[in-house]
Coordinates of C-alpha atoms and ligand atoms in Angstrom, one line a residue:
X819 CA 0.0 0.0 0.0
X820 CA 1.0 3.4 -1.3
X821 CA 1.4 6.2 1.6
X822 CA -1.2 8.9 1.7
X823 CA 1.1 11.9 2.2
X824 CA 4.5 11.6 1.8
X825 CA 7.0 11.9 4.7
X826 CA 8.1 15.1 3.3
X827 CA 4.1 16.1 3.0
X828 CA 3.8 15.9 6.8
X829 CA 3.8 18.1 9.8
X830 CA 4.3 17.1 13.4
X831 CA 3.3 20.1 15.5
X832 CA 2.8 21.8 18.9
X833 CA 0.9 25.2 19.6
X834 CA 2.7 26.3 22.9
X835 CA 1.0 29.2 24.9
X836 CA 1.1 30.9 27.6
X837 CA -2.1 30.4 29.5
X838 CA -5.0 32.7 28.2
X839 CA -2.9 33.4 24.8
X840 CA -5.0 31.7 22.3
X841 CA -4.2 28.2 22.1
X842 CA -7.8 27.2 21.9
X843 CA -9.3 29.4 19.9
X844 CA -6.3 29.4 17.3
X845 CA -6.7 25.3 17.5
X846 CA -10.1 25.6 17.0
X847 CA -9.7 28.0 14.2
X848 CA -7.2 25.8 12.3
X849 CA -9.5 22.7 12.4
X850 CA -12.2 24.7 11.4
X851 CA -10.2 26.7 8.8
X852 CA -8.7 22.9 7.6
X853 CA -11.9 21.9 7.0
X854 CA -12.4 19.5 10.1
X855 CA -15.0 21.1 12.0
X856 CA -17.5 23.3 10.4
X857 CA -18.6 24.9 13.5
X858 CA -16.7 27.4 15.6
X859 CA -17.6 29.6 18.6
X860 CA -16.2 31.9 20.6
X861 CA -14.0 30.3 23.2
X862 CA -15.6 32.8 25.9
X863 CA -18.8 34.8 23.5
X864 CA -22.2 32.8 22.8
X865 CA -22.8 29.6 23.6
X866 CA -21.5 28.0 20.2
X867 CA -18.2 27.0 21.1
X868 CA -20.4 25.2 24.6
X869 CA -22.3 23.0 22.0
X870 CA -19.6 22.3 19.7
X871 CA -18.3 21.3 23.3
X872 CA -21.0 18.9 24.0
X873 CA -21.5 17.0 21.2
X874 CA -17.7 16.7 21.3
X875 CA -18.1 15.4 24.2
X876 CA -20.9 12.8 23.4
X877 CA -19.0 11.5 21.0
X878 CA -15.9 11.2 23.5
X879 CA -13.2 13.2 21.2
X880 CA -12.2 17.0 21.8
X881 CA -9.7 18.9 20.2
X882 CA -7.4 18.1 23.4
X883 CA -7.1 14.8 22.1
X884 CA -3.3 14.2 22.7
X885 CA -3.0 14.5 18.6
X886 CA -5.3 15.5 16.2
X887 CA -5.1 15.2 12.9
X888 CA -5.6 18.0 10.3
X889 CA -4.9 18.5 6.3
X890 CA -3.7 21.7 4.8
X891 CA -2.6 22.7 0.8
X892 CA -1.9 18.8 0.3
X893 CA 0.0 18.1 3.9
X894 CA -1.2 16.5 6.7
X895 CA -0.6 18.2 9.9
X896 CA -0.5 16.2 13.3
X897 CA -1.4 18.7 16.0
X898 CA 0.3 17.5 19.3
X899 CA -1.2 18.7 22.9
X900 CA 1.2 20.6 24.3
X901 CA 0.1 21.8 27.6
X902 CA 1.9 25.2 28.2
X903 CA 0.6 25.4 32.2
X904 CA 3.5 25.3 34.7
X905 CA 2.0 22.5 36.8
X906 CA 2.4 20.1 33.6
X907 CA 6.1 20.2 33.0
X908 CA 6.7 17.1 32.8
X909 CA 3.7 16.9 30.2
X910 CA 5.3 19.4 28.5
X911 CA 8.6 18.1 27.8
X912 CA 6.9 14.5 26.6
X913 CA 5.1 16.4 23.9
X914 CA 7.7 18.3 23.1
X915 CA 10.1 14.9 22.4
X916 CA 7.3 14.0 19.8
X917 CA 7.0 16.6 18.0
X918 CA 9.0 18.2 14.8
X919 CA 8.1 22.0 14.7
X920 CA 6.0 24.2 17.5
X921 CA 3.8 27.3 16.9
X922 CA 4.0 29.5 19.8
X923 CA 1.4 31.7 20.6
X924 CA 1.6 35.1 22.2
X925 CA -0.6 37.4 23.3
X926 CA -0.1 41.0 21.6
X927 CA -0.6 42.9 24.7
X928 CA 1.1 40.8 27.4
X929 CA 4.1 40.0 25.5
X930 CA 6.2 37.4 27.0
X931 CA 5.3 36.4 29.7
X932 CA 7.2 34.1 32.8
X933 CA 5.5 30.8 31.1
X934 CA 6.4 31.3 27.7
X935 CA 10.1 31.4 28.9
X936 CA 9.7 28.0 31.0
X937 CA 8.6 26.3 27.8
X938 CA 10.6 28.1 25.2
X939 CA 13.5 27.0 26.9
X940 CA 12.6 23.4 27.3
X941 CA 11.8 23.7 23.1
X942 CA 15.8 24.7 22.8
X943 CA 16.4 21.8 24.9
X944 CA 14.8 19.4 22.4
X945 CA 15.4 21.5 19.4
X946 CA 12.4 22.3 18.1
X947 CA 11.9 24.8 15.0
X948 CA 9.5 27.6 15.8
X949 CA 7.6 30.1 14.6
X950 CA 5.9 32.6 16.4
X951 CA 2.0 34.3 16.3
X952 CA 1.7 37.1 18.0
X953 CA -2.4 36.9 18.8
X954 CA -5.3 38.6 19.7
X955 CA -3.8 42.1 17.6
X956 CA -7.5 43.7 18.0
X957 CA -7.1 44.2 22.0
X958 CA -6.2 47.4 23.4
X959 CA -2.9 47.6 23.9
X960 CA -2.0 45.5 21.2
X961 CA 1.8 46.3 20.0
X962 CA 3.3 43.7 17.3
X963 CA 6.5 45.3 17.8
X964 CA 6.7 45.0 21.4
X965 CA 6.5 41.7 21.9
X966 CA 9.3 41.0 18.9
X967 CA 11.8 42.9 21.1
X968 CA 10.4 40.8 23.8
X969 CA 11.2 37.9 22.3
X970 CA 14.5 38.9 21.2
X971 CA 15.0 39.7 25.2
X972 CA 13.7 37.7 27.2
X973 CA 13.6 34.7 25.2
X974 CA 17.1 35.1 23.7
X975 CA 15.5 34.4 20.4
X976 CA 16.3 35.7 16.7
X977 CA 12.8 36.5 15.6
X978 CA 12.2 38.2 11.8
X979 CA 8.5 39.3 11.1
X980 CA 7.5 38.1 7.9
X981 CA 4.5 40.0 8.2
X982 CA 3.9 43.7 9.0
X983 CA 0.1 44.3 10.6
X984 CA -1.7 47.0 9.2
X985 CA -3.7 48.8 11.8
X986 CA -4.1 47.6 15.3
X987 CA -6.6 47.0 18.1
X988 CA -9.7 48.1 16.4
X989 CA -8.3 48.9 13.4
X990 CA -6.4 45.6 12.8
X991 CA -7.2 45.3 9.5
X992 CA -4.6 43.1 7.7
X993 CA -0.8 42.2 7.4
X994 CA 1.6 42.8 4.4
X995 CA 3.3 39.8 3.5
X996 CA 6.4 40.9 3.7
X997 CA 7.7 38.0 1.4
X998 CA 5.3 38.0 -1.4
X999 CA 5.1 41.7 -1.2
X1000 CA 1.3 42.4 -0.9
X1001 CA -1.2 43.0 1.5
X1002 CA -4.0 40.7 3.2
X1003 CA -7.5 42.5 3.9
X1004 CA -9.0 40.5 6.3
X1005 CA -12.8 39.4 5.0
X1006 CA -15.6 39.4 7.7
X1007 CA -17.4 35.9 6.2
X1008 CA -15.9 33.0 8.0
X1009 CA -13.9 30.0 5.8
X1010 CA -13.2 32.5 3.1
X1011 CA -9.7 33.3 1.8
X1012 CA -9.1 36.7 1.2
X1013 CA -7.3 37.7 -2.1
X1014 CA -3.9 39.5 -2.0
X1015 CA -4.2 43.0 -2.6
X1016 CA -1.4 45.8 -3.5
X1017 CA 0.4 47.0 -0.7
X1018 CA -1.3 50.7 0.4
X1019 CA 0.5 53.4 -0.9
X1020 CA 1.3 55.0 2.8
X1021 CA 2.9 51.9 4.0
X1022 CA 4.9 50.8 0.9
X1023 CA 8.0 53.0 2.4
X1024 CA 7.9 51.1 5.9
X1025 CA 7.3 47.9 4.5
X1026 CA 10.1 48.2 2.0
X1027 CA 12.4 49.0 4.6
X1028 CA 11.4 46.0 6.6
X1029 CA 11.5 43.8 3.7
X1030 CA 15.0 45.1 2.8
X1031 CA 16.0 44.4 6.1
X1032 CA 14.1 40.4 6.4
X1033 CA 16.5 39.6 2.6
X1034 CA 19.7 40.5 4.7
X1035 CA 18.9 39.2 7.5
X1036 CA 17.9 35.3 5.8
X1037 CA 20.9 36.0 3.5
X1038 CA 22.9 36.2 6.1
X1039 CA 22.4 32.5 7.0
X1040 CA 23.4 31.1 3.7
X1041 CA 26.7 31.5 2.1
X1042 CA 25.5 31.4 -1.5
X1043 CA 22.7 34.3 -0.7
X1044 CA 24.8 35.9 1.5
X1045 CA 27.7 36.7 -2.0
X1046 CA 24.3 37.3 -4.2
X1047 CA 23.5 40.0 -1.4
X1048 CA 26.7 41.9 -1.6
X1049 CA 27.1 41.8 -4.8
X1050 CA 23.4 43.8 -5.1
X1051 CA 22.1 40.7 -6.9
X1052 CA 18.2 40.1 -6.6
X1053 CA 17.2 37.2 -4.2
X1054 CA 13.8 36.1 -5.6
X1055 CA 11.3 34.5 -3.2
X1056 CA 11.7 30.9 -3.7
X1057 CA 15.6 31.3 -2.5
X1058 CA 14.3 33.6 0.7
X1059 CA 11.5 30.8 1.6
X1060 CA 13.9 28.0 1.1
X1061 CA 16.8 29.8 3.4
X1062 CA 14.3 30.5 5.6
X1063 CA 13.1 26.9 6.3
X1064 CA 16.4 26.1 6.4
X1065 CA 17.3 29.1 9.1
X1066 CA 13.9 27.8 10.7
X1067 CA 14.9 24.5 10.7
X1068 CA 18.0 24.9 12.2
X1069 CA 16.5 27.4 15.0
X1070 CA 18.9 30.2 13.7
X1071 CA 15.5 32.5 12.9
X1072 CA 12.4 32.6 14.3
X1073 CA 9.2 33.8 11.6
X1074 CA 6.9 35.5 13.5
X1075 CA 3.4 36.2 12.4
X1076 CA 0.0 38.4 13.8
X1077 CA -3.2 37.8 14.2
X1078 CA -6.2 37.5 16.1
X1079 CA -7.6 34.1 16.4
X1080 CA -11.2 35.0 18.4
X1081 CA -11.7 37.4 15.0
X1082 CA -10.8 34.9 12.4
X1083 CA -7.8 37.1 11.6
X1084 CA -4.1 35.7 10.2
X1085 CA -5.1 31.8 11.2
X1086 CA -4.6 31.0 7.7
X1087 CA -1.4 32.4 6.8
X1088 CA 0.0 30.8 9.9
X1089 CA -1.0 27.6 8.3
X1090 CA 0.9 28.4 5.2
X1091 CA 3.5 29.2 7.3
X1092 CA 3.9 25.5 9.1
X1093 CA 4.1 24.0 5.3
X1094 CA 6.8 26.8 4.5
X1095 CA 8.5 26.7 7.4
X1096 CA 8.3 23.8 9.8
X1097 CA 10.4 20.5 9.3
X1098 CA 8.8 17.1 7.9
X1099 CA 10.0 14.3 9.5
X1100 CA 13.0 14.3 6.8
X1101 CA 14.0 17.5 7.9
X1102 CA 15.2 16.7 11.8
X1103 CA 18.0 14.8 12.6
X1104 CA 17.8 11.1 12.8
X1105 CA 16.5 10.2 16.4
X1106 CA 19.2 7.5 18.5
X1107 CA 17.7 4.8 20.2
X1108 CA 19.7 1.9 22.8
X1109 CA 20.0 -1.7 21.9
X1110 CA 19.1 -3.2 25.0
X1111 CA 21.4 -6.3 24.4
X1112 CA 24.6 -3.9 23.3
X1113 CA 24.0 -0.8 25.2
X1114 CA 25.7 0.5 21.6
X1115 CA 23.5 3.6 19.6
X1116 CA 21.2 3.0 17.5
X1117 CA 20.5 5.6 14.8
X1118 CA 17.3 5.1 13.3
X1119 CA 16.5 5.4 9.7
X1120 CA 13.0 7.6 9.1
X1121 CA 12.0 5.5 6.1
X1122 CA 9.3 3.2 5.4
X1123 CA 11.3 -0.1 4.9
X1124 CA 13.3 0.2 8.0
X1125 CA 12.6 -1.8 11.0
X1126 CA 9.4 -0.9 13.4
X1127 CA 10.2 1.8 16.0
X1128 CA 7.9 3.8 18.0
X1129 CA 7.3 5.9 21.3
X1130 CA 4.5 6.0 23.2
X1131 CA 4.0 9.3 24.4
X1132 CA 0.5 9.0 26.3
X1133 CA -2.2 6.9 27.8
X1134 CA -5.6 7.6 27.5
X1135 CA -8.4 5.6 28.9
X1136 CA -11.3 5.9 26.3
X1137 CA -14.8 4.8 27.4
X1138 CA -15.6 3.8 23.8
X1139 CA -12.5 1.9 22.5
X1140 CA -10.9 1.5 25.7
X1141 CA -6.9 2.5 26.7
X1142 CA -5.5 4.3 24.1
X1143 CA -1.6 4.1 23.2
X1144 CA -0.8 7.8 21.3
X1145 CA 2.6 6.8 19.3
X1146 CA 4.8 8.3 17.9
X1147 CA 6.3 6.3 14.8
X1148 CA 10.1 7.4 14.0
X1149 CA 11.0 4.3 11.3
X1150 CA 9.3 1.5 9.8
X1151 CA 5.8 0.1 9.5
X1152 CA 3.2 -1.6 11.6
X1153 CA 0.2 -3.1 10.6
X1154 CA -2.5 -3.7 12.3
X1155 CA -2.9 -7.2 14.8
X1156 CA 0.8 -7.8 14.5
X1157 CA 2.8 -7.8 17.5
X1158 CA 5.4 -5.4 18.8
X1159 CA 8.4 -5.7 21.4
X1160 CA 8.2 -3.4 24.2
X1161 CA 11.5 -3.0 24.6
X1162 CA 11.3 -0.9 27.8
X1163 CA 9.2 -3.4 29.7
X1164 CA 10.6 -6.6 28.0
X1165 CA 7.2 -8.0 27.0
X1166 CA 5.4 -8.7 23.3
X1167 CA 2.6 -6.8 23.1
X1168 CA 0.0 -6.8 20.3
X1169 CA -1.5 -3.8 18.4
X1170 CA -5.5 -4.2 17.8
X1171 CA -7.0 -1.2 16.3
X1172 CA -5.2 1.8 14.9
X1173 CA -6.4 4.7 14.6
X1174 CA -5.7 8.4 13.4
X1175 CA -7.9 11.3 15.7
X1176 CA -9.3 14.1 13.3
X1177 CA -11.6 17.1 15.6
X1178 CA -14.7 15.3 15.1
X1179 CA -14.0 11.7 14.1
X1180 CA -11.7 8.6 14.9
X1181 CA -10.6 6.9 11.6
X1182 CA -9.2 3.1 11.7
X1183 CA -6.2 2.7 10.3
X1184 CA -4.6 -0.6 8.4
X1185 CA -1.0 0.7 9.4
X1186 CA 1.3 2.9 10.4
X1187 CA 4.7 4.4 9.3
X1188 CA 7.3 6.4 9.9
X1189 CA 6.8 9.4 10.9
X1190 CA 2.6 8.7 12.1
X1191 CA 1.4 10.0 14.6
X1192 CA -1.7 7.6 16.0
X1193 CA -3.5 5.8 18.8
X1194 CA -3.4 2.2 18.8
X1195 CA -5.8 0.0 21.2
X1196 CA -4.8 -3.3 22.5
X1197 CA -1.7 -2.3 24.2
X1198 CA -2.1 -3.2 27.8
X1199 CA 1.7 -3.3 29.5
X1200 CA 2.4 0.1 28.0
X1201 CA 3.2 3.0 29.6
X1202 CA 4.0 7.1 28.5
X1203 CA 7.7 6.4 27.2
X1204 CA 8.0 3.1 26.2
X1205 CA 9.5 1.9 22.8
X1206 CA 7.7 -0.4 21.0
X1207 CA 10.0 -1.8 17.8
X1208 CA 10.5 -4.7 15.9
X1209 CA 11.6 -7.8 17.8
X1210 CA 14.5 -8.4 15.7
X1211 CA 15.5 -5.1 15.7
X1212 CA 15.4 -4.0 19.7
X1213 CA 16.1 -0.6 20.7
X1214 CA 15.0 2.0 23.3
X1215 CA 14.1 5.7 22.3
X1216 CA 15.6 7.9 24.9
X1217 CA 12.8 8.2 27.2
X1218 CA 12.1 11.1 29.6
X1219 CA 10.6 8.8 33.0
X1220 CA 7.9 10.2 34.9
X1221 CA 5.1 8.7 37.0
X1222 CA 2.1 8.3 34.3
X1223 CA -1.2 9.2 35.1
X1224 CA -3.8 6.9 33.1
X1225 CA -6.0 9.9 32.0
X1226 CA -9.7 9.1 32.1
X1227 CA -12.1 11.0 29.9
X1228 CA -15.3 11.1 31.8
Ligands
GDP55 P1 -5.7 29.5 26.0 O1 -5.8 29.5 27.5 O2 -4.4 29.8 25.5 O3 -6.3 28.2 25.4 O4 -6.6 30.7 25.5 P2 -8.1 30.7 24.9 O5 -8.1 30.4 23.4 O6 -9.0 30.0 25.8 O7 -8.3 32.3 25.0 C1 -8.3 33.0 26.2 C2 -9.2 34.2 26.2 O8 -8.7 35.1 25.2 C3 -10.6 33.9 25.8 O9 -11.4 34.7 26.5 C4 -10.7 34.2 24.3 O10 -11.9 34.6 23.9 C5 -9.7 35.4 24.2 N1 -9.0 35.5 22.9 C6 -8.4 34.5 22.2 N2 -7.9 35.0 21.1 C7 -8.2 36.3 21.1 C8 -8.0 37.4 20.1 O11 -7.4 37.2 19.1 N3 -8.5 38.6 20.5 C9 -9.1 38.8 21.7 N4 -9.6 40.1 21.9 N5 -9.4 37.9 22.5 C10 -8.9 36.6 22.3

């Protein structure tokens, strides 16, 4: 069987926030905008969001599944729970072992706040490629600029806007896209795109001079762009994007982004944005495992044909299907009803269902490869950091330990 979406057409990713940021109602506006619920409320206005709630509920899936999954301009994006309160630490860092790329979510007027340096700092500890959305741009008090210098500051971060917002608080009206060189007017109907417009003649000075200034800055990171640049060569916008991933990738540069989630505002382009910007599976280093019988390193090989590897990154006890295993798959392929080592606890265990979580429905799976993220059912000595692999091949995924709850969803 063919794969879907390629390895290089996927998207493991985190939304980490600050309490109160956004992180719901920007979730909530991606499945919605990615086609996966057709109803949104307003995380704290009507009693939409409440209903959508409910029937959520009824049906025992919400988008805090541990990992929802989500399709955007032909990619499928994994969305990874990534709790960003203090108390879940721990929680935190397991998420963040499983995951290729994070956007992090601040709000416009608070800026940076003690949280978002707890987790940005445990993101550098596990590498993990960012970009940033500065949210909720229509509050009073709102200032894009600020909390860029804040995250330069505080967060020790090299961010580059690749977005200027035009207007704020009220008057947050759209972004210029500082990269494609128009502007965005955002549309008041709900789902629809809005079509690039010229840039307005009273900001084209200021955004050339921030555009100017993104080209040097992502030529700087490339040695090739960097010679084109003094020489006064044009950089077109394929080499910027790419050398921007690649800065991206490598955590060098930090895009950042605006918008306001609760007003449908910017969700979209941040989309784009995770497709531009944030690293496949391909595009991360290799992950190195233990073989128990050696003690040697293991380096595994993100392919399809290479033996079975996977981390189990929670436990979920699901009154429909029962406990659920979330894995992480890093190499290899698993069908369905075959049988797994758990190389942490030393036992065979063997995979029932499989399934992949979307916002409003489970979907069984026949398999899984490398680079999946899914929930498997069946798995009964498995706990939050186990390895589960190929018998032939053992190995152990580095494993952060910590006492596992077994989460019940009432
Ligand atoms: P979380 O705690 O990070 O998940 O944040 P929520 O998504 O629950 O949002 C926290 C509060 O901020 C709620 O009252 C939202 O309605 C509000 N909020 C979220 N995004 C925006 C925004 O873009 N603009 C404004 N004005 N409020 C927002």
């Amino acid at each position: 069987m063919s794969r879907e979406y390629s390895l290089e057409r996927t998207r493991n990713i985190g939304i980490i926030a600050h309490i109160d940021a956004g992180k719901t109602t920007t979730t909530e506006r991606i499945l919605f905008y990615t086609k996966k619920i057709h109803r949104m409320g307003e995380v704290h206005e009507g009693a939409a969001t409440m209903d959508w709630m409910v029937q959520e509920q009824e049906r025992g899936i919400t988008i805090t599944a541990a990992a929802t999954t989500c399709f955007w301009l032909d990619h499928r994006i994994n969305i990874i729970d990534t709790p960003g309160h203090v108390d879940f630490t721990a929680e935190v860092e397991r998420s963040l072992r499983v995951l290729d790329g994070g956007i992090v979510i601040f709000d416009a007027v608070a800026g940076v706040e003690p949280q978002s340096e707890t987790v940005w700092r445990q993101a550098n500890k596990y590498n993990v490629p960012r970009i940033c959305f500065v949210n909720k741009m229509d509050r009073v008090g709102a200032d894009f600029w600020r909390t860029i210098q804040m995250i330069r500051d505080r967060l020790g971060a090299n961010p580059l806007p690749i977005q200027l917002p035009i207007g704020a608080e009220s008057d947050f009206k759209g972004f210029i896209d500082l990269i494609e060189q128009h502007a965005v007017i955002f549309l008041d109907e709900l789902g629809t795109r809005p079509e690039p417009t010229p840039i307005p003649a009273e900001l084209e000075e200021e955004a050339k001079r921030h555009r100017d200034a993104l080209i040097e800055r992502v030529a700087e990171t490339d040695e090739e762009l960097t010679l084109k640049y003094l020489e006064g060569e044009e950089i077109t916008k394929d080499e910027i994007r790419a050398a921007l991933r690649k800065a991206t990738i490598a955590g060098t540069l930090v895009p950042v982004l605006c918008g306001s989630s609760l007003r449908n505002k910017g969700v979209q382009a941040l989309l784009d944005a995770v497709v531009a910007y944030l690293p496949s599976p391909l595009d991360i280093p290799p992950p190195v495992g233990i073989d128990p019988n050696t003690g040697e390193q293991v380096t595994l090989t993100v392919a399809d044909d290479a033996p079975f590897s996977a981390l189990a990154f929670k436990i979920v006890s699901d009154p429909f299907v029962g406990r659920l295993a979330y894995l992480r798959v890093y190499s290899g392929t698993l069908t369905k009803g075959s049988s797994v080592e758990n190389t942490t606890k030393g036992k065979t265990e063997r995979i029932g269902r499989l399934l992949r979580m979307h916002a409003n429905h489970r979907e069984d799976i026949d398999e899984i490869r490398a680079g999946d993220i899914c929930a498997a059912v069946g798995l009964r000595n498995t706990f939050t950091g186990d390895t589960l692999c190929d018998p032939q091949h053992p190995v152990i995924l580095e494993s952060i330990s910590f006492p596992e709850p077994v989460i019940e969803i009432a």
